[in-house]
mmCIF file of the C-alpha atoms, coordinates in Angstrom:
data_MODEL
# 
_entry.id   MODEL 
# 
loop_
_atom_site.group_PDB 
_atom_site.id 
_atom_site.type_symbol 
_atom_site.label_atom_id 
_atom_site.label_alt_id 
_atom_site.label_comp_id 
_atom_site.label_asym_id 
_atom_site.label_entity_id 
_atom_site.label_seq_id 
_atom_site.pdbx_PDB_ins_code 
_atom_site.Cartn_x 
_atom_site.Cartn_y 
_atom_site.Cartn_z 
_atom_site.occupancy 
_atom_site.B_iso_or_equiv 
_atom_site.pdbx_formal_charge 
_atom_site.auth_seq_id 
_atom_site.auth_comp_id 
_atom_site.auth_asym_id 
_atom_site.auth_atom_id 
_atom_site.pdbx_PDB_model_num 
ATOM 1   C CA . MET A 1 1   ? -12.955 -11.311 12.479 1.00 0.00 ? 1   MET A CA 1 
ATOM 2   C CA . THR A 1 2   ? -11.337 -8.158  13.830 1.00 0.00 ? 2   THR A CA 1 
ATOM 3   C CA . SER A 1 3   ? -9.513  -5.736  11.582 1.00 0.00 ? 3   SER A CA 1 
ATOM 4   C CA . THR A 1 4   ? -5.915  -4.671  12.030 1.00 0.00 ? 4   THR A CA 1 
ATOM 5   C CA . ASN A 1 5   ? -7.097  -1.203  13.083 1.00 0.00 ? 5   ASN A CA 1 
ATOM 6   C CA . GLU A 1 6   ? -9.370  -2.679  15.761 1.00 0.00 ? 6   GLU A CA 1 
ATOM 7   C CA . ARG A 1 7   ? -6.554  -4.841  17.131 1.00 0.00 ? 7   ARG A CA 1 
ATOM 8   C CA . ALA A 1 8   ? -4.159  -1.886  17.156 1.00 0.00 ? 8   ALA A CA 1 
ATOM 9   C CA . SER A 1 9   ? -6.740  0.222   18.988 1.00 0.00 ? 9   SER A CA 1 
ATOM 10  C CA . VAL A 1 10  ? -7.191  -2.453  21.663 1.00 0.00 ? 10  VAL A CA 1 
ATOM 11  C CA . LEU A 1 11  ? -3.424  -2.791  22.136 1.00 0.00 ? 11  LEU A CA 1 
ATOM 12  C CA . ILE A 1 12  ? -2.977  0.982   22.432 1.00 0.00 ? 12  ILE A CA 1 
ATOM 13  C CA . GLU A 1 13  ? -5.724  1.087   25.062 1.00 0.00 ? 13  GLU A CA 1 
ATOM 14  C CA . ALA A 1 14  ? -4.224  -1.868  26.947 1.00 0.00 ? 14  ALA A CA 1 
ATOM 15  C CA . LEU A 1 15  ? -0.607  -0.667  26.956 1.00 0.00 ? 15  LEU A CA 1 
ATOM 16  C CA . PRO A 1 16  ? -0.803  1.362   30.213 1.00 0.00 ? 16  PRO A CA 1 
ATOM 17  C CA . TYR A 1 17  ? -2.292  -1.664  32.006 1.00 0.00 ? 17  TYR A CA 1 
ATOM 18  C CA . ILE A 1 18  ? 0.320   -4.006  30.560 1.00 0.00 ? 18  ILE A CA 1 
ATOM 19  C CA . ARG A 1 19  ? 3.055   -1.684  31.861 1.00 0.00 ? 19  ARG A CA 1 
ATOM 20  C CA . LYS A 1 20  ? 1.348   -1.309  35.251 1.00 0.00 ? 20  LYS A CA 1 
ATOM 21  C CA . PHE A 1 21  ? 0.995   -5.056  35.836 1.00 0.00 ? 21  PHE A CA 1 
ATOM 22  C CA . GLN A 1 22  ? 4.277   -6.225  34.296 1.00 0.00 ? 22  GLN A CA 1 
ATOM 23  C CA . GLY A 1 23  ? 5.929   -8.564  36.805 1.00 0.00 ? 23  GLY A CA 1 
ATOM 24  C CA . ALA A 1 24  ? 2.716   -8.942  38.815 1.00 0.00 ? 24  ALA A CA 1 
ATOM 25  C CA . THR A 1 25  ? 0.876   -12.140 39.675 1.00 0.00 ? 25  THR A CA 1 
ATOM 26  C CA . ILE A 1 26  ? -2.819  -11.797 38.939 1.00 0.00 ? 26  ILE A CA 1 
ATOM 27  C CA . VAL A 1 27  ? -5.575  -14.073 40.266 1.00 0.00 ? 27  VAL A CA 1 
ATOM 28  C CA . ILE A 1 28  ? -8.383  -14.737 37.786 1.00 0.00 ? 28  ILE A CA 1 
ATOM 29  C CA . LYS A 1 29  ? -11.680 -16.547 38.388 1.00 0.00 ? 29  LYS A CA 1 
ATOM 30  C CA . TYR A 1 30  ? -12.573 -18.541 35.271 1.00 0.00 ? 30  TYR A CA 1 
ATOM 31  C CA . GLY A 1 31  ? -16.209 -19.631 35.319 1.00 0.00 ? 31  GLY A CA 1 
ATOM 32  C CA . GLY A 1 32  ? -17.546 -22.998 34.263 1.00 0.00 ? 32  GLY A CA 1 
ATOM 33  C CA . HIS A 1 33  ? -20.025 -21.482 31.795 1.00 0.00 ? 33  HIS A CA 1 
ATOM 34  C CA . ALA A 1 34  ? -17.178 -19.885 29.801 1.00 0.00 ? 34  ALA A CA 1 
ATOM 35  C CA . MET A 1 35  ? -15.419 -23.251 29.646 1.00 0.00 ? 35  MET A CA 1 
ATOM 36  C CA . ASP A 1 36  ? -18.420 -24.792 27.874 1.00 0.00 ? 36  ASP A CA 1 
ATOM 37  C CA . LYS A 1 37  ? -17.691 -22.685 24.788 1.00 0.00 ? 37  LYS A CA 1 
ATOM 38  C CA . PRO A 1 38  ? -14.531 -23.850 22.942 1.00 0.00 ? 38  PRO A CA 1 
ATOM 39  C CA . ASP A 1 39  ? -14.021 -20.479 21.237 1.00 0.00 ? 39  ASP A CA 1 
ATOM 40  C CA . LEU A 1 40  ? -14.070 -18.682 24.603 1.00 0.00 ? 40  LEU A CA 1 
ATOM 41  C CA . SER A 1 41  ? -11.699 -21.235 26.181 1.00 0.00 ? 41  SER A CA 1 
ATOM 42  C CA . SER A 1 42  ? -9.252  -20.824 23.338 1.00 0.00 ? 42  SER A CA 1 
ATOM 43  C CA . ALA A 1 43  ? -9.484  -17.008 23.411 1.00 0.00 ? 43  ALA A CA 1 
ATOM 44  C CA . PHE A 1 44  ? -8.963  -16.988 27.196 1.00 0.00 ? 44  PHE A CA 1 
ATOM 45  C CA . ALA A 1 45  ? -5.811  -19.102 26.882 1.00 0.00 ? 45  ALA A CA 1 
ATOM 46  C CA . THR A 1 46  ? -4.528  -17.024 23.961 1.00 0.00 ? 46  THR A CA 1 
ATOM 47  C CA . ASP A 1 47  ? -5.057  -13.757 25.851 1.00 0.00 ? 47  ASP A CA 1 
ATOM 48  C CA . LEU A 1 48  ? -3.283  -15.011 28.972 1.00 0.00 ? 48  LEU A CA 1 
ATOM 49  C CA . ALA A 1 49  ? -0.442  -16.415 26.854 1.00 0.00 ? 49  ALA A CA 1 
ATOM 50  C CA . GLN A 1 50  ? 0.071   -13.014 25.255 1.00 0.00 ? 50  GLN A CA 1 
ATOM 51  C CA . LEU A 1 51  ? -0.038  -11.255 28.613 1.00 0.00 ? 51  LEU A CA 1 
ATOM 52  C CA . SER A 1 52  ? 2.405   -13.757 30.122 1.00 0.00 ? 52  SER A CA 1 
ATOM 53  C CA . GLU A 1 53  ? 4.812   -12.871 27.302 1.00 0.00 ? 53  GLU A CA 1 
ATOM 54  C CA . GLN A 1 54  ? 4.616   -9.303  28.643 1.00 0.00 ? 54  GLN A CA 1 
ATOM 55  C CA . GLY A 1 55  ? 5.857   -10.418 32.057 1.00 0.00 ? 55  GLY A CA 1 
ATOM 56  C CA . MET A 1 56  ? 2.639   -11.150 33.905 1.00 0.00 ? 56  MET A CA 1 
ATOM 57  C CA . SER A 1 57  ? 1.969   -14.308 35.880 1.00 0.00 ? 57  SER A CA 1 
ATOM 58  C CA . PHE A 1 58  ? -1.430  -15.774 36.594 1.00 0.00 ? 58  PHE A CA 1 
ATOM 59  C CA . VAL A 1 59  ? -3.194  -17.958 39.097 1.00 0.00 ? 59  VAL A CA 1 
ATOM 60  C CA . VAL A 1 60  ? -6.397  -19.197 37.499 1.00 0.00 ? 60  VAL A CA 1 
ATOM 61  C CA . VAL A 1 61  ? -9.110  -20.343 39.901 1.00 0.00 ? 61  VAL A CA 1 
ATOM 62  C CA . HIS A 1 62  ? -11.674 -22.193 37.839 1.00 0.00 ? 62  HIS A CA 1 
ATOM 63  C CA . GLY A 1 63  ? -15.263 -23.122 38.372 1.00 0.00 ? 63  GLY A CA 1 
ATOM 64  C CA . GLY A 1 64  ? -17.118 -26.045 36.935 1.00 0.00 ? 64  GLY A CA 1 
ATOM 65  C CA . GLY A 1 65  ? -20.715 -25.859 38.105 1.00 0.00 ? 65  GLY A CA 1 
ATOM 66  C CA . PRO A 1 66  ? -22.300 -26.875 34.790 1.00 0.00 ? 66  PRO A CA 1 
ATOM 67  C CA . GLN A 1 67  ? -19.866 -29.760 34.429 1.00 0.00 ? 67  GLN A CA 1 
ATOM 68  C CA . ILE A 1 68  ? -20.610 -30.953 37.970 1.00 0.00 ? 68  ILE A CA 1 
ATOM 69  C CA . SER A 1 69  ? -24.352 -30.759 37.317 1.00 0.00 ? 69  SER A CA 1 
ATOM 70  C CA . SER A 1 70  ? -23.915 -32.816 34.157 1.00 0.00 ? 70  SER A CA 1 
ATOM 71  C CA . LEU A 1 71  ? -22.050 -35.606 35.970 1.00 0.00 ? 71  LEU A CA 1 
ATOM 72  C CA . LEU A 1 72  ? -24.528 -35.636 38.850 1.00 0.00 ? 72  LEU A CA 1 
ATOM 73  C CA . LYS A 1 73  ? -27.358 -36.037 36.367 1.00 0.00 ? 73  LYS A CA 1 
ATOM 74  C CA . ARG A 1 74  ? -25.580 -38.966 34.660 1.00 0.00 ? 74  ARG A CA 1 
ATOM 75  C CA . LEU A 1 75  ? -25.027 -40.576 38.080 1.00 0.00 ? 75  LEU A CA 1 
ATOM 76  C CA . ASN A 1 76  ? -28.690 -40.039 39.040 1.00 0.00 ? 76  ASN A CA 1 
ATOM 77  C CA . ILE A 1 77  ? -27.671 -37.910 42.014 1.00 0.00 ? 77  ILE A CA 1 
ATOM 78  C CA . GLU A 1 78  ? -30.260 -35.220 42.662 1.00 0.00 ? 78  GLU A CA 1 
ATOM 79  C CA . SER A 1 79  ? -28.770 -31.752 42.925 1.00 0.00 ? 79  SER A CA 1 
ATOM 80  C CA . HIS A 1 80  ? -30.418 -28.746 44.506 1.00 0.00 ? 80  HIS A CA 1 
ATOM 81  C CA . PHE A 1 81  ? -29.385 -25.255 45.530 1.00 0.00 ? 81  PHE A CA 1 
ATOM 82  C CA . VAL A 1 82  ? -30.104 -22.975 48.484 1.00 0.00 ? 82  VAL A CA 1 
ATOM 83  C CA . ASP A 1 83  ? -29.360 -19.277 47.988 1.00 0.00 ? 83  ASP A CA 1 
ATOM 84  C CA . GLY A 1 84  ? -27.208 -20.112 44.959 1.00 0.00 ? 84  GLY A CA 1 
ATOM 85  C CA . LEU A 1 85  ? -25.121 -22.731 46.787 1.00 0.00 ? 85  LEU A CA 1 
ATOM 86  C CA . ARG A 1 86  ? -25.208 -26.415 45.869 1.00 0.00 ? 86  ARG A CA 1 
ATOM 87  C CA . VAL A 1 87  ? -26.244 -28.616 48.802 1.00 0.00 ? 87  VAL A CA 1 
ATOM 88  C CA . THR A 1 88  ? -23.327 -31.032 49.008 1.00 0.00 ? 88  THR A CA 1 
ATOM 89  C CA . ASP A 1 89  ? -23.386 -34.466 50.596 1.00 0.00 ? 89  ASP A CA 1 
ATOM 90  C CA . ALA A 1 90  ? -20.482 -36.946 50.413 1.00 0.00 ? 90  ALA A CA 1 
ATOM 91  C CA . ALA A 1 91  ? -21.552 -38.351 46.996 1.00 0.00 ? 91  ALA A CA 1 
ATOM 92  C CA . THR A 1 92  ? -21.917 -34.857 45.538 1.00 0.00 ? 92  THR A CA 1 
ATOM 93  C CA . MET A 1 93  ? -18.514 -33.850 46.928 1.00 0.00 ? 93  MET A CA 1 
ATOM 94  C CA . GLU A 1 94  ? -16.902 -36.918 45.365 1.00 0.00 ? 94  GLU A CA 1 
ATOM 95  C CA . ALA A 1 95  ? -18.476 -36.126 41.980 1.00 0.00 ? 95  ALA A CA 1 
ATOM 96  C CA . ALA A 1 96  ? -17.446 -32.463 42.232 1.00 0.00 ? 96  ALA A CA 1 
ATOM 97  C CA . GLU A 1 97  ? -13.864 -33.411 42.981 1.00 0.00 ? 97  GLU A CA 1 
ATOM 98  C CA . MET A 1 98  ? -13.814 -35.867 40.063 1.00 0.00 ? 98  MET A CA 1 
ATOM 99  C CA . VAL A 1 99  ? -15.028 -33.159 37.693 1.00 0.00 ? 99  VAL A CA 1 
ATOM 100 C CA . LEU A 1 100 ? -12.930 -30.288 38.987 1.00 0.00 ? 100 LEU A CA 1 
ATOM 101 C CA . CYS A 1 101 ? -9.657  -32.167 39.467 1.00 0.00 ? 101 CYS A CA 1 
ATOM 102 C CA . GLY A 1 102 ? -9.936  -34.875 36.849 1.00 0.00 ? 102 GLY A CA 1 
ATOM 103 C CA . GLN A 1 103 ? -11.687 -33.105 33.996 1.00 0.00 ? 103 GLN A CA 1 
ATOM 104 C CA . VAL A 1 104 ? -11.891 -29.315 34.218 1.00 0.00 ? 104 VAL A CA 1 
ATOM 105 C CA . ASN A 1 105 ? -8.465  -28.682 35.719 1.00 0.00 ? 105 ASN A CA 1 
ATOM 106 C CA . LYS A 1 106 ? -6.795  -30.874 33.093 1.00 0.00 ? 106 LYS A CA 1 
ATOM 107 C CA . ALA A 1 107 ? -8.701  -29.145 30.274 1.00 0.00 ? 107 ALA A CA 1 
ATOM 108 C CA . VAL A 1 108 ? -7.657  -25.682 31.485 1.00 0.00 ? 108 VAL A CA 1 
ATOM 109 C CA . VAL A 1 109 ? -4.003  -26.705 31.764 1.00 0.00 ? 109 VAL A CA 1 
ATOM 110 C CA . ASN A 1 110 ? -4.192  -28.291 28.298 1.00 0.00 ? 110 ASN A CA 1 
ATOM 111 C CA . GLU A 1 111 ? -5.562  -25.050 26.773 1.00 0.00 ? 111 GLU A CA 1 
ATOM 112 C CA . PHE A 1 112 ? -2.544  -23.184 28.153 1.00 0.00 ? 112 PHE A CA 1 
ATOM 113 C CA . ALA A 1 113 ? -0.130  -25.862 26.962 1.00 0.00 ? 113 ALA A CA 1 
ATOM 114 C CA . GLN A 1 114 ? -1.536  -25.536 23.430 1.00 0.00 ? 114 GLN A CA 1 
ATOM 115 C CA . GLN A 1 115 ? -0.587  -21.850 23.586 1.00 0.00 ? 115 GLN A CA 1 
ATOM 116 C CA . GLY A 1 116 ? 2.955   -22.673 24.734 1.00 0.00 ? 116 GLY A CA 1 
ATOM 117 C CA . VAL A 1 117 ? 2.324   -21.574 28.321 1.00 0.00 ? 117 VAL A CA 1 
ATOM 118 C CA . ARG A 1 118 ? 3.776   -23.677 31.109 1.00 0.00 ? 118 ARG A CA 1 
ATOM 119 C CA . ALA A 1 119 ? 1.013   -24.454 33.569 1.00 0.00 ? 119 ALA A CA 1 
ATOM 120 C CA . ALA A 1 120 ? 0.293   -26.861 36.381 1.00 0.00 ? 120 ALA A CA 1 
ATOM 121 C CA . GLY A 1 121 ? -3.049  -27.801 37.871 1.00 0.00 ? 121 GLY A CA 1 
ATOM 122 C CA . ILE A 1 122 ? -3.491  -28.323 41.594 1.00 0.00 ? 122 ILE A CA 1 
ATOM 123 C CA . SER A 1 123 ? -6.436  -28.834 43.905 1.00 0.00 ? 123 SER A CA 1 
ATOM 124 C CA . GLY A 1 124 ? -7.037  -27.002 47.161 1.00 0.00 ? 124 GLY A CA 1 
ATOM 125 C CA . ARG A 1 125 ? -6.980  -30.441 48.762 1.00 0.00 ? 125 ARG A CA 1 
ATOM 126 C CA . ASP A 1 126 ? -3.414  -31.102 47.534 1.00 0.00 ? 126 ASP A CA 1 
ATOM 127 C CA . GLY A 1 127 ? -1.043  -30.904 50.478 1.00 0.00 ? 127 GLY A CA 1 
ATOM 128 C CA . GLY A 1 128 ? -3.743  -29.271 52.598 1.00 0.00 ? 128 GLY A CA 1 
ATOM 129 C CA . LEU A 1 129 ? -3.405  -26.087 50.505 1.00 0.00 ? 129 LEU A CA 1 
ATOM 130 C CA . LEU A 1 130 ? -6.883  -24.925 51.532 1.00 0.00 ? 130 LEU A CA 1 
ATOM 131 C CA . ARG A 1 131 ? -9.007  -25.792 54.549 1.00 0.00 ? 131 ARG A CA 1 
ATOM 132 C CA . ALA A 1 132 ? -12.640 -24.988 55.111 1.00 0.00 ? 132 ALA A CA 1 
ATOM 133 C CA . THR A 1 133 ? -15.164 -25.084 57.887 1.00 0.00 ? 133 THR A CA 1 
ATOM 134 C CA . VAL A 1 134 ? -18.834 -25.897 57.370 1.00 0.00 ? 134 VAL A CA 1 
ATOM 135 C CA . LYS A 1 135 ? -20.767 -22.715 56.669 1.00 0.00 ? 135 LYS A CA 1 
ATOM 136 C CA . ASN A 1 136 ? -24.298 -23.918 57.275 1.00 0.00 ? 136 ASN A CA 1 
ATOM 137 C CA . PRO A 1 137 ? -25.053 -27.538 58.233 1.00 0.00 ? 137 PRO A CA 1 
ATOM 138 C CA . ALA A 1 138 ? -28.214 -27.428 56.086 1.00 0.00 ? 138 ALA A CA 1 
ATOM 139 C CA . LEU A 1 139 ? -25.925 -27.102 53.033 1.00 0.00 ? 139 LEU A CA 1 
ATOM 140 C CA . GLY A 1 140 ? -23.947 -30.218 53.912 1.00 0.00 ? 140 GLY A CA 1 
ATOM 141 C CA . LEU A 1 141 ? -20.218 -29.964 53.167 1.00 0.00 ? 141 LEU A CA 1 
ATOM 142 C CA . VAL A 1 142 ? -20.341 -26.409 51.806 1.00 0.00 ? 142 VAL A CA 1 
ATOM 143 C CA . GLY A 1 143 ? -17.817 -24.348 53.720 1.00 0.00 ? 143 GLY A CA 1 
ATOM 144 C CA . THR A 1 144 ? -15.849 -21.170 54.145 1.00 0.00 ? 144 THR A CA 1 
ATOM 145 C CA . VAL A 1 145 ? -12.133 -21.257 53.361 1.00 0.00 ? 145 VAL A CA 1 
ATOM 146 C CA . GLU A 1 146 ? -10.008 -20.659 56.443 1.00 0.00 ? 146 GLU A CA 1 
# 
């Protein structure tokens, strides 16, 4: 539990940044490991809700590696990595999309909704928002965003 003095100190330190980024749209990468901890998920949503009240907008790009690994294990699909990248065949891609679009994305949007923040979840596949080309054929469907 933080004291009132600690909270005031943090706000005083943050004030110049809040002023600087008021009206800005900020892109944030939200990792899958942080999402595994309910207290961190709640704190993340609370912090962004407070900053949005100060006039900032956010685009949250989320991960979901641990959640994908968990589903692959339940489906008995072997998962392996090369240089930190998951080798992705068609079955792995389907599982990843199920997790990221159907589970993780919905959970992130729900966390914001609980804080009173209007949010919408979309996939890079929606409307051809993002396109990628294969990076290294040995990695399967892993690609670089065009």
